[in-house]
Short mmCIF file of C-alpha atoms in Angstrom, two decimals:
data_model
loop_
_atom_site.label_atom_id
_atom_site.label_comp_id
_atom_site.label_asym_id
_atom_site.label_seq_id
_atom_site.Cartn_x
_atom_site.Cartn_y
_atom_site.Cartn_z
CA UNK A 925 3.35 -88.59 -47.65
CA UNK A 926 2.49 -91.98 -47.62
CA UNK A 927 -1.00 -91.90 -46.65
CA UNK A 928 -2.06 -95.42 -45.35
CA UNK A 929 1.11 -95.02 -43.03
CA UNK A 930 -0.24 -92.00 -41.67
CA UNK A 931 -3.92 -93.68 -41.19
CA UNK A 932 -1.79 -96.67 -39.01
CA UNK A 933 -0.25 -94.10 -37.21
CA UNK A 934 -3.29 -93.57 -34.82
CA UNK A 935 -6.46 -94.86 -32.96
CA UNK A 936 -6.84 -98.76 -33.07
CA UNK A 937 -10.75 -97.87 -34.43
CA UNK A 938 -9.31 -96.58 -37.58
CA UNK A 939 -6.05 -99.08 -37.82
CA UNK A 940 -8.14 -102.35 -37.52
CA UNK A 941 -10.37 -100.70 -40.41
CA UNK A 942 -7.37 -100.02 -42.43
CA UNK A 943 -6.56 -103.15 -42.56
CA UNK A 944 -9.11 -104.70 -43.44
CA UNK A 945 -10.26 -102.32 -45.96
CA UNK A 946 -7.47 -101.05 -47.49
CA UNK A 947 -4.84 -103.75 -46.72
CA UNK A 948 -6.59 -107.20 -47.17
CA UNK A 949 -4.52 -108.09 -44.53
CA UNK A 950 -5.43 -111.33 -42.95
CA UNK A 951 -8.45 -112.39 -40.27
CA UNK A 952 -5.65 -113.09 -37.64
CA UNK A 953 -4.34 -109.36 -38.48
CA UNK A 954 -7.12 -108.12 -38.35
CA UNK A 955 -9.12 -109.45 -35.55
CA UNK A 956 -5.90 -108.37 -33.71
CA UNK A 957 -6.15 -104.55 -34.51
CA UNK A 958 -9.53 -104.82 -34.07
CA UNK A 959 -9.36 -106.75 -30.00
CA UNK A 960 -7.54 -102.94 -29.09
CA UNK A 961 -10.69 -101.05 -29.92
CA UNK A 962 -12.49 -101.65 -26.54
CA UNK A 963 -8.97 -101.78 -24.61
CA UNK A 964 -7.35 -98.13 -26.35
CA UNK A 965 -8.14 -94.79 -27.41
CA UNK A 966 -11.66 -94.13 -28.67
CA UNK A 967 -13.67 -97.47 -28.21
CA UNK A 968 -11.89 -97.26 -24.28
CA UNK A 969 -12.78 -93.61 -23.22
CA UNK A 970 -16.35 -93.95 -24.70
CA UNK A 971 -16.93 -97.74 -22.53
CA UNK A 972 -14.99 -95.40 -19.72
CA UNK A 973 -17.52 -92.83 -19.81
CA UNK A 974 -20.46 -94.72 -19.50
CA UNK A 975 -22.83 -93.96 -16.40
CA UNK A 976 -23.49 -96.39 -13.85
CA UNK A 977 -27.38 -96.41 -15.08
CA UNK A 978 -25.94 -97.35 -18.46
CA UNK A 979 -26.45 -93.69 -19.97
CA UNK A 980 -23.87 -91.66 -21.32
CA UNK A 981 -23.96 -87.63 -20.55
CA UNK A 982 -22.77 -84.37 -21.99
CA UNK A 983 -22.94 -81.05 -20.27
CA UNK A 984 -25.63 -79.42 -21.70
CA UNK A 985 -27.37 -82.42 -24.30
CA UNK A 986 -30.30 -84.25 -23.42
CA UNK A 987 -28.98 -87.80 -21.91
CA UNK A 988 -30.92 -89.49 -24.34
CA UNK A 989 -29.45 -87.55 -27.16
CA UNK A 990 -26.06 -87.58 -25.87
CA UNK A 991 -26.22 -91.92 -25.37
CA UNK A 992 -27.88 -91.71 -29.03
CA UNK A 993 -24.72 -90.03 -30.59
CA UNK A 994 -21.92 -91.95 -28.31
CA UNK A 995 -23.27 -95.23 -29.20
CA UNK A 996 -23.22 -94.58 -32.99
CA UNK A 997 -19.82 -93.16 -32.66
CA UNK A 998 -19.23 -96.54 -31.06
CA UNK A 999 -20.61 -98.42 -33.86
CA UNK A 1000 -19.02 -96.39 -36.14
CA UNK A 1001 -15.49 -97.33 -34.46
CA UNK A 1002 -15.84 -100.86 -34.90
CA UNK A 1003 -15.31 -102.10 -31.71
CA UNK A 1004 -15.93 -105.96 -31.16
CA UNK A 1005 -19.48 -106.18 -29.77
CA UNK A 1006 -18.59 -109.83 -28.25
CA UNK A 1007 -15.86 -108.08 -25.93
CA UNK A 1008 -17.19 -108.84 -22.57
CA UNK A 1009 -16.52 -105.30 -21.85
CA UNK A 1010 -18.85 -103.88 -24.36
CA UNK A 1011 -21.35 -106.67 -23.42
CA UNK A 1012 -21.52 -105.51 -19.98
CA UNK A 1013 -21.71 -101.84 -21.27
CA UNK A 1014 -24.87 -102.71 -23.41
CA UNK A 1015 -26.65 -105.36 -20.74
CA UNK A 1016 -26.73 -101.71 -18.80
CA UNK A 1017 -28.33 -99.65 -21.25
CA UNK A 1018 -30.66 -102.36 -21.74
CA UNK A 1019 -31.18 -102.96 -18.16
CA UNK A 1020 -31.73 -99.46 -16.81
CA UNK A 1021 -32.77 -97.04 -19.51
CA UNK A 1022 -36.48 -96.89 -21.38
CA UNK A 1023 -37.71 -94.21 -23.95
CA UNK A 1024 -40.71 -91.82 -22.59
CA UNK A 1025 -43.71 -93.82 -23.78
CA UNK A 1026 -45.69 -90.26 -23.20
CA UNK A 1027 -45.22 -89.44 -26.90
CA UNK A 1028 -42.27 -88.01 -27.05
CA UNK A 1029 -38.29 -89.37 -27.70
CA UNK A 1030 -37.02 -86.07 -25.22
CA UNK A 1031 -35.76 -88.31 -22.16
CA UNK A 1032 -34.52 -91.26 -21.72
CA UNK A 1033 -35.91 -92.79 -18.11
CA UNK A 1034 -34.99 -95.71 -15.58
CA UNK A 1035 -37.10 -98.86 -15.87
CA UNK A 1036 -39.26 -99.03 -13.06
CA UNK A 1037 -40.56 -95.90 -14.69
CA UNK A 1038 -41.99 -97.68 -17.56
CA UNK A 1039 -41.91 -96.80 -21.57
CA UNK A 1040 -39.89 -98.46 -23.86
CA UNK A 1041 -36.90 -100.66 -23.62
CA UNK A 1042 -33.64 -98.98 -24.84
CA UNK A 1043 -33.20 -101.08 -27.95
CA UNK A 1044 -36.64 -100.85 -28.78
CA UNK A 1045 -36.19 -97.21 -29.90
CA UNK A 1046 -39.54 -94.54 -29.62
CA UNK A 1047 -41.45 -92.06 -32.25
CA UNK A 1048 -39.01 -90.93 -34.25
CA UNK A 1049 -37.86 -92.95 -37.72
CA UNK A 1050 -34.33 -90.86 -37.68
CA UNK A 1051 -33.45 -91.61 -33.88
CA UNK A 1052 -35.02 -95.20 -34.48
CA UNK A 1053 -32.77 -95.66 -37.53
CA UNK A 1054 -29.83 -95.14 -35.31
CA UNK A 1055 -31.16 -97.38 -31.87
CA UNK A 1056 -32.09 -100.18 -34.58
CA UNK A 1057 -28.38 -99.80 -36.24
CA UNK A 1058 -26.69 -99.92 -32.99
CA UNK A 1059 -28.62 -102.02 -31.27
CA UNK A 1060 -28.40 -105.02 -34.29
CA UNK A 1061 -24.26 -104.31 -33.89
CA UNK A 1062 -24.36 -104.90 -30.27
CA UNK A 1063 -26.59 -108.04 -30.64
CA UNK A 1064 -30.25 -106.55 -29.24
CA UNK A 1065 -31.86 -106.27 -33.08
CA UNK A 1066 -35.23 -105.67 -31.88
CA UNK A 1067 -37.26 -106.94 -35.35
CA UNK A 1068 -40.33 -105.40 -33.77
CA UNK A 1069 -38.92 -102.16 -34.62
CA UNK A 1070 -37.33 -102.62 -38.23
CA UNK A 1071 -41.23 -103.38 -38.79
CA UNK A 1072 -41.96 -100.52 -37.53
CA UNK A 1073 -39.41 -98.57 -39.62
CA UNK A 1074 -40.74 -100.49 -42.99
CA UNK A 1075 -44.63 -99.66 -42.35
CA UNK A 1076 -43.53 -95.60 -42.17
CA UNK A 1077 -42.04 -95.97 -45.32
CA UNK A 1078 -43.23 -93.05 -47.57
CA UNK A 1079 -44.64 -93.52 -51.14
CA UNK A 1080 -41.46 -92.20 -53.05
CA UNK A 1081 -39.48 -95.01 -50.87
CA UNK A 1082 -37.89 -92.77 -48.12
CA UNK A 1083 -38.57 -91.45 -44.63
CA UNK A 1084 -39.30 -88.40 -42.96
CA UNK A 1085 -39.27 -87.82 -39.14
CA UNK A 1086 -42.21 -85.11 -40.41
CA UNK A 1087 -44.06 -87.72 -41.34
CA UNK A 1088 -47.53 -88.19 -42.22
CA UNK A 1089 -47.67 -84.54 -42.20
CA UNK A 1090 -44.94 -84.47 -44.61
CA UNK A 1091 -45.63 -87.30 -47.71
CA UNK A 1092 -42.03 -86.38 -49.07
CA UNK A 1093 -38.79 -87.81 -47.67
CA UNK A 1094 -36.14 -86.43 -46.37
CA UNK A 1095 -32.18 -87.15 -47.20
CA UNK A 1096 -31.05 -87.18 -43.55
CA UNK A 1097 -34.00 -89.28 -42.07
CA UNK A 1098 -33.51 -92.06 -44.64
CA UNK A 1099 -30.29 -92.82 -44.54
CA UNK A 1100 -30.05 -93.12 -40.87
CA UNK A 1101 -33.24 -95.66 -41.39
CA UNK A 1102 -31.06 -97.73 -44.61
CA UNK A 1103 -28.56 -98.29 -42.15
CA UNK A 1104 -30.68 -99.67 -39.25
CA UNK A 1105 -31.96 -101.66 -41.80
CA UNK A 1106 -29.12 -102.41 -42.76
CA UNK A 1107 -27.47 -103.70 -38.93
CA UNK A 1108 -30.82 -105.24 -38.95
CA UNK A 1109 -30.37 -107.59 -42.05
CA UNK A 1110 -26.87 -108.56 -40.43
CA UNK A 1111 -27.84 -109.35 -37.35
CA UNK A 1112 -30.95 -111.33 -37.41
CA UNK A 1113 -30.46 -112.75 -41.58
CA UNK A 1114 -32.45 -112.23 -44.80
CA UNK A 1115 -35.89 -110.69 -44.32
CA UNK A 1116 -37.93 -110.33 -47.79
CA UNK A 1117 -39.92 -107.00 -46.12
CA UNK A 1118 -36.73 -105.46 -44.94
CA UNK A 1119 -34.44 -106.18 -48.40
CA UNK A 1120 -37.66 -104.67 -50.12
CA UNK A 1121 -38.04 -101.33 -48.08
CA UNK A 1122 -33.77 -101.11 -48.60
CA UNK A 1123 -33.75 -101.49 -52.00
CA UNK A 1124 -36.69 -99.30 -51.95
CA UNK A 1125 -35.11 -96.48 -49.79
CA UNK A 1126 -31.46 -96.98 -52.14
CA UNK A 1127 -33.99 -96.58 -55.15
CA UNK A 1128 -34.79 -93.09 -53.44
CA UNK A 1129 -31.51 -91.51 -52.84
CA UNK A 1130 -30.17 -93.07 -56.70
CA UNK A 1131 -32.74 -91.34 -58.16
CA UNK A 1132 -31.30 -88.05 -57.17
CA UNK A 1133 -27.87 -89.15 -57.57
CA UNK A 1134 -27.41 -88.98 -53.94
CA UNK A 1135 -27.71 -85.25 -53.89
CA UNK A 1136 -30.17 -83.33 -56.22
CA UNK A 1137 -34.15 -82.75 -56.13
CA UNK A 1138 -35.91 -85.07 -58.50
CA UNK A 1139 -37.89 -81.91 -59.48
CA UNK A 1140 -35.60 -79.71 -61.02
CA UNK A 1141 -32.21 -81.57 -60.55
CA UNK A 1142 -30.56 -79.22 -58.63
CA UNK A 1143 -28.46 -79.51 -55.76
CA UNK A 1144 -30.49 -80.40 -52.37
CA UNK A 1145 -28.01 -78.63 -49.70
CA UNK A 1146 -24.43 -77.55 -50.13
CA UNK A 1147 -24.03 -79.43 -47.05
CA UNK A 1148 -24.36 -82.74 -48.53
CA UNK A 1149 -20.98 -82.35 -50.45
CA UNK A 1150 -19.27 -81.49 -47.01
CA UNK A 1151 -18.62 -84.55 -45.14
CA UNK A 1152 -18.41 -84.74 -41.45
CA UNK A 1153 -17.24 -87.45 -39.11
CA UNK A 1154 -19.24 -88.12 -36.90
CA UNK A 1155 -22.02 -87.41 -38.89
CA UNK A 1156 -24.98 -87.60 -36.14
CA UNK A 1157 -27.72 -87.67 -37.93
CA UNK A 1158 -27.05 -85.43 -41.07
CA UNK A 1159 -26.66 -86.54 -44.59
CA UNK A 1160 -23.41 -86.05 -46.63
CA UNK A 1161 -22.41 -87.48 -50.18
CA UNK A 1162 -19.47 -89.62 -48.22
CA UNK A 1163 -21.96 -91.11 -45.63
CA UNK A 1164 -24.47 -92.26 -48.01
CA UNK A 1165 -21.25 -93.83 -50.85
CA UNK A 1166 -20.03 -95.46 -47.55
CA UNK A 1167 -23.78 -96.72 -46.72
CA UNK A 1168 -23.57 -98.20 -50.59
CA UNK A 1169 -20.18 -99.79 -49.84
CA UNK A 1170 -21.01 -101.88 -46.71
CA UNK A 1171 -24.35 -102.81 -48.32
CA UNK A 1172 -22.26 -104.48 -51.10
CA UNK A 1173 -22.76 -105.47 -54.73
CA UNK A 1174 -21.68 -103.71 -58.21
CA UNK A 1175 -22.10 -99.56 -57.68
CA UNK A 1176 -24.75 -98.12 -59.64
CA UNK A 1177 -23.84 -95.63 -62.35
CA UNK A 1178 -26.04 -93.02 -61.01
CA UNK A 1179 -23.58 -93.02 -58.14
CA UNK A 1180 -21.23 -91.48 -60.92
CA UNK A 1181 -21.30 -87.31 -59.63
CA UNK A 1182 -21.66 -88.20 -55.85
CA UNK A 1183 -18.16 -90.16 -56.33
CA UNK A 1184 -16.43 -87.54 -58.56
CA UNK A 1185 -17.43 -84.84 -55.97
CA UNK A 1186 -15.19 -87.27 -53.10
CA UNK A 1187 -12.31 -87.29 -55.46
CA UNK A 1188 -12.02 -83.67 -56.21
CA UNK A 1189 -11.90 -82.75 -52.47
CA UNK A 1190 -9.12 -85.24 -52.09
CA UNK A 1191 -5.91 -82.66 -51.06
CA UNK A 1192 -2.50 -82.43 -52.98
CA UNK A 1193 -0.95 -84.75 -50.19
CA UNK A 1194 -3.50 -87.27 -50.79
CA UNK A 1195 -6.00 -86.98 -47.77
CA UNK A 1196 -9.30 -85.36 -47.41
CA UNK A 1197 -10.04 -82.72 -44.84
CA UNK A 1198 -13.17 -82.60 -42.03
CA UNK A 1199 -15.54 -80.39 -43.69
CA UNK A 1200 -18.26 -80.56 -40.60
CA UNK A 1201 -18.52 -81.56 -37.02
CA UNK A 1202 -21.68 -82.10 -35.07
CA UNK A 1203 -21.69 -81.84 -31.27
CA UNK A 1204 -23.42 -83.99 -28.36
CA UNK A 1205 -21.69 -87.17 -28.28
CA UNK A 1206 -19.59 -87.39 -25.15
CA UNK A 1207 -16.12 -88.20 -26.12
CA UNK A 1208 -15.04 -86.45 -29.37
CA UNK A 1209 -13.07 -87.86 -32.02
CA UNK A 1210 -10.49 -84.66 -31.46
CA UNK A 1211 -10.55 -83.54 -35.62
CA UNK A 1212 -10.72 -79.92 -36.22
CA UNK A 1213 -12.76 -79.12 -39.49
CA UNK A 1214 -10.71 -77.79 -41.91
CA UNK A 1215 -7.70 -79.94 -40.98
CA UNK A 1216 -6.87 -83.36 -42.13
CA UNK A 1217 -9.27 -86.33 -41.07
CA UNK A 1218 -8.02 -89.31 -40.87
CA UNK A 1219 -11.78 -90.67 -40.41
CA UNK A 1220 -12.60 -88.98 -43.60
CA UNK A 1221 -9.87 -90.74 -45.76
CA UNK A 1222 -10.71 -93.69 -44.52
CA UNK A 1223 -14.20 -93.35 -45.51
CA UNK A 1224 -13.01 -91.89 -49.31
CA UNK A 1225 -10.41 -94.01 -50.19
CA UNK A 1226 -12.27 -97.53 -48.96
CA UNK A 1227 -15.38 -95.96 -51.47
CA UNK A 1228 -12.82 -94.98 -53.76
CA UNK A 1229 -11.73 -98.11 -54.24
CA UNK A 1230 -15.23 -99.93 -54.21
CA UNK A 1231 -15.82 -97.79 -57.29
CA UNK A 1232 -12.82 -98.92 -58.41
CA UNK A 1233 -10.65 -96.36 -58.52
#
């Protein structure tokens, strides 16, 4: 099986990303695949789905949960955020949804009710991680709150949504804040306090080699070598390598096991399976665990070859 013919051989959100990852194909190419995200297949049902109060809903999930987890999914899919369709799509959020300012992140409320804008996020560092990543990608970075984000910091150099009852970090809460962070940087240019708390939180997670206690060295959670797509926000191996990827330079060496753990979970016929899916975004990406994932191979083979392999 040729493998990057089977990747082109589906949804624009993962063809535009082949080629630009895995092809070096060139900006006209490219900006072509990536112009069908909003107008086919994923990037089109989610902008399809949205509510008329900008919201998007799930039987069952909070809306504020379930608009969380389709906008990273969005993100994630690389749509163009300058589409005048996606524009429109985030003017509404911003327009007609604000956070619960009553100390809690458990609704998500129109305006006139007060609280905080959509894109400035609420209590939470994990669920602000995400609103400050997706918000920077659709052009509301809201600065305010990557401050926020870098004064929670812990001492070892990650977050916790426990925190300051809990002084140690946790795996899942900072990488969802390195890649606000992250957006962040992108969006709004260098910021000395921001680079420091990333390369303070990347310090965190290379310590343990992405995946073992600093105590005793052993393994954190099987469920860090089991990728899922989309991850929400739990940690895996493949979502913190790809984290490392987009934020560029050389890979570290302490990356070394994390990496070898993606390769040996790469299948006979080349591709790598869905170990894990989350619920509560609305439109899923239709990948049943155990089967092969085209959004997984994307992932491995674009860190794969990062690494240089």
């Amino acid at each position: 099986m040729k493998v990057i013919d089977w990747l082109m051989d589906s949804d624009p959100a993962i063809r535009w990303q082949v080629v630009r990852d895995l092809r070096d194909a060139s900006p006209g190419e490219i900006a072509a695949e990536r112009a069908r995200v909003a107008r086919e297949g994923l990037g089109a049902e989610i902008l399809r789905r949205q509510e008329t109060d900008g919201s998007w809903r799930r039987e069952g999930a909070p809306k504020w949960l379930s608009t969380l987890f389709t906008l990273q999914l969005l993100r994630a899919a690389g749509v163009d955020s300058g589409d005048p369709e996606v524009e429109a799509a985030m003017t509404r959020a911003e327009t007609n949804l604000r956070w619960n300012d009553n100390g809690g992140c458990w609704d998500v409320r129109p305006a006139e009710t007060g609280g905080n804008g959509f894109f400035e996020g609420e209590e939470e560092p994990c669920i602000n991680g995400g609103v400050l990543a997706f918000g920077s990608y659709f052009g509301h970075p809201e600065e305010r709150l990557a401050r926020r984000l870098v004064s929670e910091q812990l001492e070892d150099g990650g977050w916790n949504c426990e925190a300051p009852g809990s002084r140690r970090s946790s795996f899942h809460t900072t990488i969802c804040v390195l890649e606000g962070l992250l957006e962040c940087e992108r969006a709004v240019g260098h910021a000395p306090e921001v680079a420091e708390a990333r390369r303070r939180g990347e310090e965190y997670l290379l310590k343990r080699g992405l995946m073992r206690r600093l105590s005793n060295g052993e393994l954190v959670s099987a469920e860090f070598l089991e990728p899922a797509f989309p991850p929400r926000y739990h940690y895996d191996v493949l979502r913190a390598l790809d984290y490392f990827r987009a934020a560029g330079g050389e890979p570290d060496a302490r990356i070394r096991e994390a990496v070898g753990v993606i390769e040996s979970k790469r299948q006979a016929d080349g591709r790598w399976i869905l170990d894990r899916a989350y619920e509560t975004a609305t439109v899923e990406v239709g990948e049943p665990v155990g089967e092969p994932s085209r959004w997984n191979t994307l992932r491995a083979l674009r860190v794969l070859r990062w690494w240089g392999r």
